[in-house]
Tab-separated table of C-alpha atoms in Angstrom:
chain	number	residue	atom	x	y	z
F	1	MET	CA	-63.406	55.137	63.017
F	2	SER	CA	-62.397	51.506	62.544
F	3	ASP	CA	-59.610	49.593	64.261
F	4	GLU	CA	-58.233	48.720	60.812
F	5	LEU	CA	-57.817	52.374	59.882
F	6	TYR	CA	-55.825	53.258	62.991
F	7	MET	CA	-53.747	50.095	62.655
F	8	GLN	CA	-52.962	51.015	59.061
F	9	ARG	CA	-51.598	54.301	60.343
F	10	ALA	CA	-49.496	52.420	62.899
F	11	LEU	CA	-48.078	50.258	60.090
F	12	GLU	CA	-47.184	53.374	58.101
F	13	LEU	CA	-45.306	54.714	61.112
F	14	ALA	CA	-43.514	51.398	61.658
F	15	GLU	CA	-42.198	51.508	58.083
F	16	LEU	CA	-40.240	54.671	58.918
F	17	GLY	CA	-37.857	52.545	61.002
F	18	ARG	CA	-36.821	50.299	58.107
F	19	GLY	CA	-33.071	49.807	57.959
F	20	ASN	CA	-32.425	51.254	61.421
F	21	VAL	CA	-33.905	48.897	64.027
F	22	SER	CA	-32.558	45.402	63.269
F	23	PRO	CA	-32.340	42.967	65.008
F	24	ASN	CA	-35.481	44.455	66.564
F	25	PRO	CA	-38.713	44.518	64.546
F	26	MET	CA	-40.241	47.633	63.025
F	27	VAL	CA	-43.082	48.778	65.283
F	28	GLY	CA	-45.568	51.641	65.095
F	29	CYS	CA	-47.989	52.874	67.739
F	30	VAL	CA	-51.000	55.191	67.605
F	31	ILE	CA	-52.879	56.384	70.713
F	32	VAL	CA	-56.534	57.301	70.143
F	33	LYS	CA	-58.993	59.059	72.471
F	34	GLU	CA	-62.619	59.653	71.452
F	35	ASP	CA	-61.787	59.113	67.765
F	36	PHE	CA	-58.890	61.561	67.805
F	37	ILE	CA	-55.248	60.558	67.424
F	38	ILE	CA	-53.520	62.123	70.423
F	39	GLY	CA	-50.108	60.487	70.042
F	40	GLU	CA	-47.993	58.687	67.455
F	41	GLY	CA	-44.629	56.981	67.574
F	42	TYR	CA	-42.416	54.347	66.016
F	43	HIS	CA	-39.217	52.515	66.871
F	44	ARG	CA	-36.629	54.808	65.314
F	45	LYS	CA	-33.314	53.106	66.018
F	46	TYR	CA	-32.037	49.932	67.667
F	47	GLY	CA	-31.196	50.585	71.309
F	48	GLU	CA	-33.426	53.631	71.530
F	49	ALA	CA	-37.021	54.089	72.740
F	50	HIS	CA	-39.682	51.723	71.420
F	51	ALA	CA	-42.783	52.810	69.515
F	52	GLU	CA	-45.060	52.881	72.570
F	53	VAL	CA	-42.674	55.141	74.498
F	54	ASN	CA	-42.427	57.579	71.607
F	55	ALA	CA	-46.222	57.596	71.181
F	56	VAL	CA	-46.766	58.283	74.891
F	57	ASN	CA	-44.194	61.091	74.796
F	58	ASP	CA	-45.977	62.546	71.770
F	59	VAL	CA	-49.169	63.150	73.798
F	60	LYS	CA	-49.198	66.780	74.933
F	61	ASP	CA	-51.154	66.074	78.137
F	62	SER	CA	-50.385	62.618	79.573
F	63	LYS	CA	-53.679	62.682	81.493
F	64	LEU	CA	-55.463	62.173	78.181
F	65	ILE	CA	-53.963	58.682	77.862
F	66	GLU	CA	-56.115	57.268	80.677
F	67	GLY	CA	-58.879	55.218	79.056
F	68	ALA	CA	-57.467	55.710	75.547
F	69	THR	CA	-56.863	52.977	72.973
F	70	ALA	CA	-53.318	52.128	71.909
F	71	TYR	CA	-52.820	50.541	68.485
F	72	VAL	CA	-49.533	48.632	68.224
F	73	THR	CA	-48.295	46.667	65.206
F	74	LEU	CA	-46.522	44.082	67.384
F	75	GLU	CA	-47.276	42.804	70.864
F	76	PRO	CA	-45.808	45.208	73.467
F	77	CYS	CA	-42.591	43.805	74.917
F	78	SER	CA	-42.596	42.338	78.416
F	79	HIS	CA	-38.874	42.109	79.148
F	80	TYR	CA	-36.112	44.433	80.277
F	81	GLY	CA	-33.640	44.774	77.406
F	82	LYS	CA	-32.038	48.014	76.278
F	83	THR	CA	-35.320	49.696	77.314
F	84	PRO	CA	-37.992	48.932	79.988
F	85	PRO	CA	-41.049	46.787	79.081
F	86	CYS	CA	-43.615	48.643	76.970
F	87	ALA	CA	-46.481	46.530	78.352
F	88	ASN	CA	-45.738	47.897	81.830
F	89	LEU	CA	-45.680	51.454	80.468
F	90	LEU	CA	-49.162	51.086	78.969
F	91	VAL	CA	-50.418	49.736	82.302
F	92	GLU	CA	-48.797	52.647	84.146
F	93	MET	CA	-50.424	55.150	81.766
F	94	LYS	CA	-53.832	53.483	82.400
F	95	VAL	CA	-54.833	52.927	78.784
F	96	GLY	CA	-58.252	51.321	78.536
F	97	ARG	CA	-57.716	49.190	75.464
F	98	VAL	CA	-54.799	47.843	73.425
F	99	VAL	CA	-55.233	46.658	69.821
F	100	ILE	CA	-52.395	44.489	68.508
F	101	ALA	CA	-51.727	43.438	64.919
F	102	ALA	CA	-49.292	40.527	65.440
F	103	VAL	CA	-48.276	38.534	68.499
F	104	ASP	CA	-44.545	38.115	69.095
F	105	SER	CA	-43.707	34.533	68.047
F	106	ASN	CA	-40.549	34.372	70.165
F	107	PRO	CA	-41.360	31.522	72.613
F	108	LEU	CA	-39.383	33.288	75.363
F	109	VAL	CA	-41.560	36.408	75.338
F	110	GLY	CA	-44.558	35.772	73.076
F	111	GLY	CA	-47.881	36.308	74.848
F	112	LYS	CA	-46.316	37.686	78.031
F	113	GLY	CA	-46.983	41.297	77.110
F	114	ILE	CA	-50.640	40.467	76.482
F	115	THR	CA	-50.822	38.691	79.851
F	116	ILE	CA	-49.460	41.769	81.663
F	117	LEU	CA	-52.085	43.960	79.992
F	118	LYS	CA	-54.990	41.623	80.702
F	119	GLU	CA	-53.993	41.094	84.334
F	120	ALA	CA	-54.131	44.873	84.744
F	121	GLY	CA	-57.735	44.884	83.514
F	122	ILE	CA	-56.944	46.297	80.068
F	123	GLU	CA	-59.017	45.059	77.133
F	124	VAL	CA	-56.793	43.446	74.495
F	125	VAL	CA	-57.710	42.800	70.859
F	126	THR	CA	-55.323	40.899	68.576
F	127	GLY	CA	-55.118	40.013	64.888
F	128	ILE	CA	-56.081	43.391	63.399
F	129	LEU	CA	-54.165	43.566	60.066
F	130	GLU	CA	-52.034	40.683	61.322
F	131	LYS	CA	-51.138	39.479	57.823
F	132	GLU	CA	-49.879	42.942	56.865
F	133	ALA	CA	-47.888	43.302	60.082
F	134	ARG	CA	-46.210	39.908	59.709
F	135	TRP	CA	-45.338	40.686	56.093
F	136	GLN	CA	-43.820	44.029	57.062
F	137	ASN	CA	-41.674	42.252	59.668
F	138	ARG	CA	-41.050	39.084	57.671
F	139	ARG	CA	-37.315	39.392	58.342
F	140	PHE	CA	-37.908	39.449	62.106
F	141	PHE	CA	-40.320	36.512	62.002
F	142	THR	CA	-38.047	34.472	59.695
F	143	GLN	CA	-35.177	34.930	62.139
F	144	ILE	CA	-37.290	33.705	65.040
F	145	GLU	CA	-39.305	30.953	63.373
F	146	LYS	CA	-36.790	29.555	60.851
F	147	LYS	CA	-33.623	30.280	62.854
F	148	ARG	CA	-31.907	31.955	59.904
F	149	PRO	CA	-31.771	35.338	58.159
F	150	TYR	CA	-34.355	36.365	55.575
F	151	VAL	CA	-32.553	35.696	52.272
F	152	ILE	CA	-32.932	37.930	49.217
F	153	LEU	CA	-31.298	36.776	45.972
F	154	LYS	CA	-30.449	39.541	43.526
F	155	TRP	CA	-28.897	39.577	40.084
F	156	ALA	CA	-28.950	41.428	36.769
F	157	GLN	CA	-29.130	39.527	33.498
F	158	THR	CA	-29.089	40.353	29.828
F	159	ALA	CA	-32.085	39.928	27.554
F	160	ASP	CA	-30.567	36.651	26.351
F	161	GLY	CA	-30.063	35.290	29.894
F	162	PHE	CA	-26.436	35.918	30.903
F	163	VAL	CA	-25.055	37.475	34.092
F	164	ALA	CA	-21.530	38.001	32.763
F	165	LYS	CA	-19.353	37.434	29.738
F	166	LYS	CA	-17.124	34.377	29.456
F	167	ASP	CA	-14.245	36.293	31.034
F	168	PHE	CA	-16.613	37.115	33.976
F	169	SER	CA	-16.784	40.817	33.043
F	170	SER	CA	-20.296	42.252	33.394
F	171	LYS	CA	-20.201	46.026	34.014
F	172	TRP	CA	-22.778	47.287	33.519
F	173	ILE	CA	-25.816	45.149	32.629
F	174	SER	CA	-28.533	47.211	34.339
F	175	ASN	CA	-29.067	50.971	34.091
F	176	PHE	CA	-28.150	53.629	36.667
F	177	SER	CA	-31.649	53.800	38.161
F	178	SER	CA	-31.628	50.038	38.757
F	179	ARG	CA	-28.215	50.267	40.401
F	180	GLN	CA	-29.402	53.132	42.593
F	181	LEU	CA	-32.348	50.994	43.694
F	182	VAL	CA	-29.885	48.254	44.673
F	183	HIS	CA	-28.035	50.723	46.916
F	184	LYS	CA	-31.335	51.581	48.587
F	185	TRP	CA	-31.851	47.872	49.257
F	186	ARG	CA	-28.349	47.560	50.702
F	187	ALA	CA	-29.160	50.310	53.209
F	188	GLU	CA	-32.267	48.383	54.322
F	189	GLU	CA	-30.691	44.967	54.958
F	190	ASP	CA	-28.201	43.675	57.527
F	191	ALA	CA	-25.722	41.907	55.268
F	192	ILE	CA	-24.674	41.394	51.650
F	193	MET	CA	-22.859	38.370	50.195
F	194	VAL	CA	-20.884	37.528	47.048
F	195	GLY	CA	-18.925	34.528	45.887
F	196	LYS	CA	-15.254	34.252	45.030
F	197	ASN	CA	-15.506	34.979	41.295
F	198	THR	CA	-17.687	38.059	41.782
F	199	ALA	CA	-15.211	39.401	44.349
F	200	LYS	CA	-12.229	38.632	42.084
F	201	TYR	CA	-13.485	39.914	38.737
F	202	ASP	CA	-15.878	42.714	39.754
F	203	ASN	CA	-13.914	43.886	42.822
F	204	PRO	CA	-17.102	45.329	44.403
F	205	ALA	CA	-17.084	47.607	47.460
F	206	LEU	CA	-20.557	46.327	48.490
F	207	ASN	CA	-21.307	49.557	50.350
F	208	VAL	CA	-24.004	52.226	50.097
F	209	ARG	CA	-22.952	55.026	47.733
F	210	ASP	CA	-25.926	56.016	45.571
F	211	TRP	CA	-28.300	56.244	48.543
F	212	VAL	CA	-28.306	57.489	52.133
F	213	GLY	CA	-28.066	54.851	54.859
F	214	LYS	CA	-25.839	52.447	56.742
F	215	ASN	CA	-23.495	50.011	55.041
F	216	PRO	CA	-24.436	46.338	55.372
F	217	LEU	CA	-22.093	43.722	56.776
F	218	ARG	CA	-20.041	42.447	53.819
F	219	ILE	CA	-19.634	38.700	53.300
F	220	VAL	CA	-17.483	36.841	50.789
F	221	ILE	CA	-17.085	33.103	50.219
F	222	ASP	CA	-13.454	32.112	49.565
F	223	SER	CA	-13.026	28.454	50.499
F	224	ARG	CA	-9.263	28.225	49.981
F	225	MET	CA	-8.536	31.890	50.740
F	226	GLU	CA	-7.129	32.585	47.298
F	227	LEU	CA	-8.522	36.076	46.750
F	228	PRO	CA	-6.042	38.973	46.431
F	229	LYS	CA	-5.680	40.905	49.673
F	230	ASP	CA	-5.894	44.276	47.897
F	231	LEU	CA	-9.561	43.833	46.932
F	232	LYS	CA	-12.013	46.509	48.116
F	233	LEU	CA	-13.736	43.890	50.287
F	234	PHE	CA	-10.602	43.655	52.415
F	235	ASP	CA	-10.015	47.403	52.856
F	236	GLN	CA	-11.242	47.346	56.515
F	237	ALA	CA	-13.660	50.212	55.728
F	238	VAL	CA	-16.735	48.129	56.591
F	239	PRO	CA	-17.120	45.057	58.853
F	240	THR	CA	-16.548	42.015	56.630
F	241	ILE	CA	-16.733	38.236	57.019
F	242	CYS	CA	-14.792	35.805	54.832
F	243	TYR	CA	-16.138	32.248	55.056
F	244	ASN	CA	-13.457	29.682	54.249
F	245	THR	CA	-12.250	26.156	55.020
F	246	GLN	CA	-8.822	27.133	56.310
F	247	LYS	CA	-8.922	29.142	59.538
F	248	SER	CA	-10.829	31.427	61.912
F	249	GLU	CA	-9.170	34.727	62.809
F	250	VAL	CA	-10.050	38.366	63.381
F	251	HIS	CA	-8.069	41.212	61.826
F	252	GLY	CA	-9.697	44.527	62.698
F	253	ASN	CA	-12.901	44.798	60.660
F	254	LEU	CA	-12.203	41.515	58.856
F	255	GLU	CA	-13.341	38.238	60.409
F	256	LEU	CA	-12.242	34.935	58.923
F	257	VAL	CA	-14.700	32.138	59.722
F	258	LYS	CA	-13.760	28.524	59.079
F	259	LEU	CA	-16.667	26.359	57.962
F	260	LYS	CA	-16.680	23.024	59.759
F	261	SER	CA	-17.950	20.873	56.896
F	262	GLY	CA	-16.802	22.704	53.779
F	263	PHE	CA	-19.129	24.977	51.822
F	264	SER	CA	-22.662	24.711	53.181
F	265	VAL	CA	-25.437	27.269	52.770
F	266	GLN	CA	-27.071	25.888	55.918
F	267	ASP	CA	-23.895	26.321	58.011
F	268	ILE	CA	-23.383	29.874	56.786
F	269	LEU	CA	-26.966	30.882	57.567
F	270	GLN	CA	-26.746	29.235	60.982
F	271	ASP	CA	-23.602	31.217	61.802
F	272	LEU	CA	-25.225	34.453	60.625
F	273	HIS	CA	-28.281	33.679	62.755
F	274	GLN	CA	-26.041	33.308	65.803
F	275	LYS	CA	-24.541	36.686	64.919
F	276	LYS	CA	-28.096	38.140	64.949
F	277	ILE	CA	-28.061	38.947	61.252
F	278	GLN	CA	-31.726	39.301	60.363
F	279	SER	CA	-31.521	39.730	56.588
F	280	LEU	CA	-29.097	38.920	53.790
F	281	ILE	CA	-28.802	39.981	50.142
F	282	VAL	CA	-26.954	37.489	47.939
F	283	GLU	CA	-25.635	39.421	44.920
F	284	GLY	CA	-23.814	36.683	43.032
F	285	GLY	CA	-22.280	35.141	41.194
F	286	SER	CA	-24.230	32.499	39.375
F	287	PHE	CA	-22.652	29.557	41.253
F	288	LEU	CA	-23.485	31.002	44.679
F	289	LEU	CA	-27.007	32.029	43.656
F	290	ASN	CA	-27.699	28.537	42.327
F	291	LYS	CA	-26.483	27.037	45.615
F	292	PHE	CA	-29.141	29.013	47.473
F	293	LEU	CA	-31.800	28.100	44.914
F	294	GLU	CA	-30.907	24.397	45.083
F	295	SER	CA	-30.957	24.392	48.879
F	296	GLU	CA	-34.330	26.206	48.833
F	297	LEU	CA	-32.978	28.394	51.622
F	298	TRP	CA	-34.169	31.674	50.138
F	299	ASP	CA	-37.217	33.870	50.585
F	300	GLU	CA	-37.176	36.417	47.798
F	301	ALA	CA	-35.452	36.965	44.439
F	302	ARG	CA	-35.082	40.302	42.667
F	303	VAL	CA	-33.999	39.942	39.055
F	304	PHE	CA	-33.204	42.799	36.690
F	305	THR	CA	-33.362	42.062	32.958
F	306	SER	CA	-31.813	44.641	30.652
F	307	GLN	CA	-32.150	45.082	26.900
F	308	ASN	CA	-28.459	44.305	26.432
F	309	LYS	CA	-27.320	41.028	24.865
F	310	PHE	CA	-24.052	39.138	25.320
F	311	GLU	CA	-24.760	36.296	22.850
F	312	GLU	CA	-22.696	33.982	25.110
F	313	GLY	CA	-21.310	33.969	28.627
F	314	ILE	CA	-22.144	32.884	32.200
F	315	VAL	CA	-25.745	31.660	32.242
F	316	ALA	CA	-28.101	33.352	34.693
F	317	PRO	CA	-29.911	31.275	37.349
F	318	ILE	CA	-33.424	30.182	36.441
F	319	ILE	CA	-36.414	30.253	38.780
F	320	GLN	CA	-39.097	27.767	37.753
F	321	LYS	CA	-42.119	29.838	38.705
F	322	PRO	CA	-43.817	33.005	37.488
F	323	ALA	CA	-42.794	36.316	39.036
F	324	SER	CA	-45.056	37.757	41.731
F	325	GLU	CA	-44.350	41.313	40.603
F	326	LEU	CA	-43.062	42.910	37.391
F	327	ILE	CA	-41.772	46.477	37.592
F	328	SER	CA	-40.304	48.734	34.912
F	329	VAL	CA	-37.157	50.643	35.906
F	330	LEU	CA	-36.727	52.824	32.826
F	331	GLU	CA	-35.756	50.325	30.111
F	332	ASP	CA	-34.930	47.550	32.623
F	333	ARG	CA	-37.499	45.076	33.899
F	334	LEU	CA	-37.461	44.028	37.544
F	335	ALA	CA	-39.057	40.676	38.392
F	336	ILE	CA	-39.691	39.829	42.040
F	337	TYR	CA	-40.234	36.249	43.182
F	338	TYR	CA	-41.367	35.061	46.612
F	339	HIS	CA	-40.453	31.571	47.803
F	340	VAL	CA	-43.573	30.706	49.800
């Protein structure tokens, strides 16, 4: 059986950790002996055992691991964090070969796990399905390499190109299935952001209701702190950040963060990076979305277009490139753009 086939299985396992392991990467591991899979594992939850540990524990007789091949989607860690180093575990279990999809690009640890394995006489192969592994963990790699969260822009627009009516009312443009899909996305990402007008006129809760999963960190931009205090965003139910130009304070689950140089997408993303926020969904409104588009500090856009028409209203942002993917969600059309 080929290395690619076993690595594909490891990638499938890694995907099961989506939404639960940030700021760690999703990682899968498959242990193979004489063309039989004897153990499988993935990183299930941040702070808990890594993929390699779970795969080793999945092997019924640990003696079988000696001389086996371990397939890991990301270079085994070499440092003591919330768990011991996985590279050391593989050495201890006397695996004969380790196949790695992607090398950790963190300059503090990248390559060190491979060095530990090689110094122990273990054969190491890298780059098997590397492109697929990096894409799966593009949030993790963006955080490390670009020093900011992976940014997903999302909005719904009418068939004639509006995101809201003139009075800012917009409920509902997309259908229920599209809105349910958005809740799934919320459960998969670290944070979600809206601007002042969206918070004021839509009064969104920005939590996960039509799906099962954790609530993202809520973020609102309110430069002069003029939003009503009885909005759902300020109900203390979910950790929330309000970026403003007035003051920095903490009130329970609500953190006020004063921006040093007024509204700046770069400053906001830098602060979120320092807070170890790996991914961010920007849900509107049009002004905020256009700020991200103009700054070119975005990675992905997900745009729903319904069959509804407003005739006039708040114009939707425009992306000057063809969509990478077009998906039908009942009568809605979902266009996905990648900024690469």
